[in-house]
Amino acid sequence: MTAQTMRGALPWPSKSFGRTNQPVRRKSRPESDADGWYLPQSAARSAAEIMKAARLLMHRSFAGRDKGRRRGALTIQDVAVLEYLAFDAWDWTSGKLDCAYSQICKATGVARATVAQALDRLEALGIIERMRRFKRIEGDDGEVEVHQTNNAYRLHLPPRIRALLG
């Protein structure tokens, strides 16, 4: 994706007819907004609880799915993506969790579209929280380019899924 440029360093790209004409996704926030957004916690225990609940939800939702449905609330690929995020990509001391789709694809061995669907399902269940981010790059001549960058994530164990653990 190529970045479009604009003249001058504005606080936000100027809008024309409600669009910024910049190559960033809707509801994206500046990259620096994620600095205070991460939640450091006792992640080893938290990650183990999240994974245990996700696997239990996957098995129960698959067994109790409606007739004709191909999958439950979570699939094996969803759990693989969550496992990579929880144990490999998550910096437990700072709570920082931001990785590219390509990193997740390479680590889990699933396609990019599958990773996107898995993250959407995990976000819909409330297990992960995603912040779309962009960064500004200022050129030598004063032009500012806006680029989409890696998403930032936070992992949670929602109360209704925590109830599965008993």
mmCIF file of N, CA and C in Angstrom, residues 89-162:
data_model
loop_
_atom_site.group_PDB
_atom_site.id
_atom_site.type_symbol
_atom_site.label_atom_id
_atom_site.label_comp_id
_atom_site.label_asym_id
_atom_site.label_seq_id
_atom_site.Cartn_x
_atom_site.Cartn_y
_atom_site.Cartn_z
ATOM 1 N N ALA A 89 4.067 -13.793 21.817
ATOM 2 C CA ALA A 89 4.147 -12.384 21.431
ATOM 3 C C ALA A 89 3.959 -11.420 22.596
ATOM 4 N N TRP A 90 3.355 -11.861 23.680
ATOM 5 C CA TRP A 90 3.010 -10.995 24.807
ATOM 6 C C TRP A 90 4.216 -10.793 25.713
ATOM 7 N N ASP A 91 4.612 -9.530 25.928
ATOM 8 C CA ASP A 91 5.648 -9.206 26.906
ATOM 9 C C ASP A 91 4.956 -9.095 28.260
ATOM 10 N N TRP A 92 5.113 -10.094 29.092
ATOM 11 C CA TRP A 92 4.343 -10.195 30.326
ATOM 12 C C TRP A 92 4.662 -9.090 31.321
ATOM 13 N N THR A 93 5.883 -8.596 31.344
ATOM 14 C CA THR A 93 6.237 -7.583 32.344
ATOM 15 C C THR A 93 5.626 -6.226 32.011
ATOM 16 N N SER A 94 5.658 -5.824 30.758
ATOM 17 C CA SER A 94 5.119 -4.516 30.383
ATOM 18 C C SER A 94 3.671 -4.604 29.901
ATOM 19 N N GLY A 95 3.221 -5.788 29.541
ATOM 20 C CA GLY A 95 1.879 -5.951 29.005
ATOM 21 C C GLY A 95 1.794 -5.647 27.520
ATOM 22 N N LYS A 96 2.931 -5.332 26.895
ATOM 23 C CA LYS A 96 2.939 -4.936 25.488
ATOM 24 C C LYS A 96 2.671 -6.138 24.589
ATOM 25 N N LEU A 97 1.713 -5.961 23.705
ATOM 26 C CA LEU A 97 1.359 -7.017 22.765
ATOM 27 C C LEU A 97 0.980 -6.359 21.447
ATOM 28 N N ASP A 98 1.933 -6.296 20.544
ATOM 29 C CA ASP A 98 1.659 -5.796 19.203
ATOM 30 C C ASP A 98 2.506 -6.586 18.220
ATOM 31 N N CYS A 99 1.832 -7.240 17.322
ATOM 32 C CA CYS A 99 2.539 -8.015 16.314
ATOM 33 C C CYS A 99 1.770 -7.925 15.002
ATOM 34 N N ALA A 100 2.481 -8.134 13.932
ATOM 35 C CA ALA A 100 1.895 -8.041 12.598
ATOM 36 C C ALA A 100 1.185 -9.346 12.238
ATOM 37 N N TYR A 101 0.230 -9.232 11.336
ATOM 38 C CA TYR A 101 -0.458 -10.423 10.852
ATOM 39 C C TYR A 101 0.539 -11.419 10.259
ATOM 40 N N SER A 102 1.554 -10.916 9.567
ATOM 41 C CA SER A 102 2.529 -11.814 8.943
ATOM 42 C C SER A 102 3.296 -12.620 9.989
ATOM 43 N N GLN A 103 3.585 -12.022 11.144
ATOM 44 C CA GLN A 103 4.248 -12.765 12.224
ATOM 45 C C GLN A 103 3.343 -13.877 12.744
ATOM 46 N N ILE A 104 2.067 -13.559 12.921
ATOM 47 C CA ILE A 104 1.119 -14.560 13.417
ATOM 48 C C ILE A 104 0.965 -15.684 12.397
ATOM 49 N N CYS A 105 0.884 -15.332 11.112
ATOM 50 C CA CYS A 105 0.766 -16.342 10.054
ATOM 51 C C CYS A 105 1.956 -17.284 10.054
ATOM 52 N N LYS A 106 3.147 -16.719 10.149
ATOM 53 C CA LYS A 106 4.369 -17.529 10.113
ATOM 54 C C LYS A 106 4.454 -18.450 11.326
ATOM 55 N N ALA A 107 4.079 -17.945 12.498
ATOM 56 C CA ALA A 107 4.192 -18.737 13.725
ATOM 57 C C ALA A 107 3.134 -19.830 13.820
ATOM 58 N N THR A 108 1.925 -19.558 13.331
ATOM 59 C CA THR A 108 0.842 -20.526 13.477
ATOM 60 C C THR A 108 0.648 -21.406 12.249
ATOM 61 N N GLY A 109 1.137 -20.959 11.104
ATOM 62 C CA GLY A 109 0.992 -21.753 9.892
ATOM 63 C C GLY A 109 -0.383 -21.655 9.259
ATOM 64 N N VAL A 110 -1.098 -20.587 9.534
ATOM 65 C CA VAL A 110 -2.409 -20.391 8.911
ATOM 66 C C VAL A 110 -2.365 -19.174 7.999
ATOM 67 N N ALA A 111 -3.335 -19.076 7.114
ATOM 68 C CA ALA A 111 -3.379 -17.994 6.132
ATOM 69 C C ALA A 111 -3.756 -16.666 6.788
ATOM 70 N N ARG A 112 -3.452 -15.592 6.085
ATOM 71 C CA ARG A 112 -3.724 -14.247 6.603
ATOM 72 C C ARG A 112 -5.220 -14.024 6.844
ATOM 73 N N ALA A 113 -6.052 -14.491 5.931
ATOM 74 C CA ALA A 113 -7.499 -14.331 6.094
ATOM 75 C C ALA A 113 -7.998 -15.083 7.323
ATOM 76 N N THR A 114 -7.423 -16.252 7.577
ATOM 77 C CA THR A 114 -7.798 -17.032 8.757
ATOM 78 C C THR A 114 -7.387 -16.313 10.030
ATOM 79 N N VAL A 115 -6.218 -15.675 10.014
ATOM 80 C CA VAL A 115 -5.771 -14.902 11.171
ATOM 81 C C VAL A 115 -6.720 -13.731 11.416
ATOM 82 N N ALA A 116 -7.122 -13.040 10.351
ATOM 83 C CA ALA A 116 -8.045 -11.917 10.489
ATOM 84 C C ALA A 116 -9.387 -12.377 11.054
ATOM 85 N N GLN A 117 -9.898 -13.506 10.567
ATOM 86 C CA GLN A 117 -11.159 -14.034 11.080
ATOM 87 C C GLN A 117 -11.021 -14.473 12.530
ATOM 88 N N ALA A 118 -9.899 -15.092 12.862
ATOM 89 C CA ALA A 118 -9.679 -15.531 14.238
ATOM 90 C C ALA A 118 -9.638 -14.340 15.191
ATOM 91 N N LEU A 119 -8.937 -13.285 14.801
ATOM 92 C CA LEU A 119 -8.876 -12.098 15.652
ATOM 93 C C LEU A 119 -10.248 -11.443 15.790
ATOM 94 N N ASP A 120 -11.035 -11.455 14.717
ATOM 95 C CA ASP A 120 -12.390 -10.910 14.790
ATOM 96 C C ASP A 120 -13.257 -11.716 15.760
ATOM 97 N N ARG A 121 -13.176 -13.052 15.685
ATOM 98 C CA ARG A 121 -13.967 -13.894 16.589
ATOM 99 C C ARG A 121 -13.517 -13.730 18.039
ATOM 100 N N LEU A 122 -12.201 -13.672 18.259
ATOM 101 C CA LEU A 122 -11.698 -13.487 19.623
ATOM 102 C C LEU A 122 -12.100 -12.122 20.175
ATOM 103 N N GLU A 123 -12.132 -11.123 19.314
ATOM 104 C CA GLU A 123 -12.557 -9.789 19.750
ATOM 105 C C GLU A 123 -14.056 -9.767 20.045
ATOM 106 N N ALA A 124 -14.847 -10.465 19.234
ATOM 107 C CA ALA A 124 -16.292 -10.514 19.465
ATOM 108 C C ALA A 124 -16.619 -11.212 20.784
ATOM 109 N N LEU A 125 -15.828 -12.195 21.160
ATOM 110 C CA LEU A 125 -16.039 -12.894 22.433
ATOM 111 C C LEU A 125 -15.520 -12.104 23.633
ATOM 112 N N GLY A 126 -14.699 -11.083 23.378
ATOM 113 C CA GLY A 126 -14.166 -10.267 24.464
ATOM 114 C C GLY A 126 -12.858 -10.782 25.029
ATOM 115 N N ILE A 127 -12.250 -11.763 24.367
ATOM 116 C CA ILE A 127 -10.989 -12.323 24.859
ATOM 117 C C ILE A 127 -9.834 -11.385 24.544
ATOM 118 N N ILE A 128 -9.871 -10.758 23.376
ATOM 119 C CA ILE A 128 -8.856 -9.756 23.061
ATOM 120 C C ILE A 128 -9.524 -8.412 22.813
ATOM 121 N N GLU A 129 -8.750 -7.370 23.014
ATOM 122 C CA GLU A 129 -9.176 -6.012 22.703
ATOM 123 C C GLU A 129 -8.125 -5.466 21.753
ATOM 124 N N ARG A 130 -8.577 -4.870 20.649
ATOM 125 C CA ARG A 130 -7.663 -4.453 19.594
ATOM 126 C C ARG A 130 -7.703 -2.935 19.426
ATOM 127 N N MET A 131 -6.521 -2.345 19.258
ATOM 128 C CA MET A 131 -6.423 -0.927 18.936
ATOM 129 C C MET A 131 -5.712 -0.811 17.598
ATOM 130 N N ARG A 132 -6.425 -0.325 16.594
ATOM 131 C CA ARG A 132 -5.805 -0.092 15.292
ATOM 132 C C ARG A 132 -4.975 1.182 15.400
ATOM 133 N N ARG A 133 -3.779 1.150 14.813
ATOM 134 C CA ARG A 133 -2.866 2.282 14.970
ATOM 135 C C ARG A 133 -2.286 2.716 13.631
ATOM 136 N N PHE A 134 -1.877 3.983 13.588
ATOM 137 C CA PHE A 134 -1.163 4.510 12.438
ATOM 138 C C PHE A 134 0.012 5.323 12.940
ATOM 139 N N LYS A 135 0.969 5.541 12.055
ATOM 140 C CA LYS A 135 2.125 6.370 12.407
ATOM 141 C C LYS A 135 2.327 7.423 11.330
ATOM 142 N N ARG A 136 2.849 8.530 11.763
ATOM 143 C CA ARG A 136 3.163 9.629 10.857
ATOM 144 C C ARG A 136 4.663 9.634 10.596
ATOM 145 N N ILE A 137 5.019 9.821 9.344
ATOM 146 C CA ILE A 137 6.419 9.911 8.955
ATOM 147 C C ILE A 137 6.593 11.243 8.257
ATOM 148 N N GLU A 138 7.451 12.069 8.824
ATOM 149 C CA GLU A 138 7.671 13.396 8.260
ATOM 150 C C GLU A 138 8.897 13.354 7.368
ATOM 151 N N GLY A 139 8.738 13.841 6.147
ATOM 152 C CA GLY A 139 9.825 13.851 5.185
ATOM 153 C C GLY A 139 10.736 15.049 5.373
ATOM 154 N N ASP A 140 11.810 15.075 4.610
ATOM 155 C CA ASP A 140 12.771 16.179 4.681
ATOM 156 C C ASP A 140 12.166 17.499 4.210
ATOM 157 N N ASP A 141 11.238 17.424 3.270
ATOM 158 C CA ASP A 141 10.660 18.637 2.711
ATOM 159 C C ASP A 141 9.404 19.105 3.455
ATOM 160 N N GLY A 142 9.134 18.537 4.612
ATOM 161 C CA GLY A 142 7.990 18.961 5.417
ATOM 162 C C GLY A 142 6.693 18.236 5.107
ATOM 163 N N GLU A 143 6.724 17.294 4.166
ATOM 164 C CA GLU A 143 5.529 16.527 3.852
ATOM 165 C C GLU A 143 5.338 15.440 4.906
ATOM 166 N N VAL A 144 4.094 15.180 5.256
ATOM 167 C CA VAL A 144 3.769 14.172 6.260
ATOM 168 C C VAL A 144 3.065 13.016 5.572
ATOM 169 N N GLU A 145 3.560 11.816 5.805
ATOM 170 C CA GLU A 145 2.909 10.616 5.289
ATOM 171 C C GLU A 145 2.307 9.869 6.464
ATOM 172 N N VAL A 146 1.164 9.283 6.247
ATOM 173 C CA VAL A 146 0.474 8.521 7.276
ATOM 174 C C VAL A 146 0.430 7.073 6.821
ATOM 175 N N HIS A 147 0.919 6.166 7.667
ATOM 176 C CA HIS A 147 0.959 4.738 7.349
ATOM 177 C C HIS A 147 0.254 3.952 8.438
ATOM 178 N N GLN A 148 -0.430 2.884 8.037
ATOM 179 C CA GLN A 148 -1.000 1.960 9.007
ATOM 180 C C GLN A 148 0.153 1.154 9.604
ATOM 181 N N THR A 149 0.103 0.895 10.917
ATOM 182 C CA THR A 149 1.140 0.102 11.569
ATOM 183 C C THR A 149 0.479 -1.052 12.314
ATOM 184 N N ASN A 150 1.262 -1.840 13.035
ATOM 185 C CA ASN A 150 0.737 -3.011 13.728
ATOM 186 C C ASN A 150 -0.337 -2.621 14.733
ATOM 187 N N ASN A 151 -1.329 -3.498 14.886
ATOM 188 C CA ASN A 151 -2.356 -3.300 15.904
ATOM 189 C C ASN A 151 -1.764 -3.578 17.275
ATOM 190 N N ALA A 152 -2.362 -2.978 18.288
ATOM 191 C CA ALA A 152 -2.007 -3.274 19.671
ATOM 192 C C ALA A 152 -3.142 -4.109 20.253
ATOM 193 N N TYR A 153 -2.799 -5.086 21.085
ATOM 194 C CA TYR A 153 -3.799 -5.993 21.642
ATOM 195 C C TYR A 153 -3.681 -6.040 23.161
ATOM 196 N N ARG A 154 -4.811 -6.337 23.807
ATOM 197 C CA ARG A 154 -4.849 -6.657 25.230
ATOM 198 C C ARG A 154 -5.653 -7.936 25.373
ATOM 199 N N LEU A 155 -5.201 -8.827 26.253
ATOM 200 C CA LEU A 155 -5.916 -10.078 26.484
ATOM 201 C C LEU A 155 -6.713 -9.982 27.774
ATOM 202 N N HIS A 156 -7.941 -10.486 27.742
ATOM 203 C CA HIS A 156 -8.843 -10.477 28.897
ATOM 204 C C HIS A 156 -9.475 -11.844 29.032
ATOM 205 N N LEU A 157 -10.033 -12.095 30.197
ATOM 206 C CA LEU A 157 -10.870 -13.264 30.405
ATOM 207 C C LEU A 157 -12.229 -12.743 30.851
ATOM 208 N N PRO A 158 -13.195 -12.626 29.930
ATOM 209 C CA PRO A 158 -14.503 -12.079 30.284
ATOM 210 C C PRO A 158 -15.203 -12.940 31.338
ATOM 211 N N PRO A 159 -16.045 -12.334 32.164
ATOM 212 C CA PRO A 159 -16.703 -13.080 33.240
ATOM 213 C C PRO A 159 -17.521 -14.278 32.745
ATOM 214 N N ARG A 160 -18.207 -14.128 31.609
ATOM 215 C CA ARG A 160 -19.022 -15.251 31.146
ATOM 216 C C ARG A 160 -18.175 -16.433 30.671
ATOM 217 N N ILE A 161 -16.965 -16.157 30.196
ATOM 218 C CA ILE A 161 -16.075 -17.256 29.806
ATOM 219 C C ILE A 161 -15.340 -17.778 31.034
ATOM 220 N N ARG A 162 -15.040 -16.886 32.003
ATOM 221 C CA ARG A 162 -14.426 -17.321 33.255
ATOM 222 C C ARG A 162 -15.351 -18.298 34.001
#
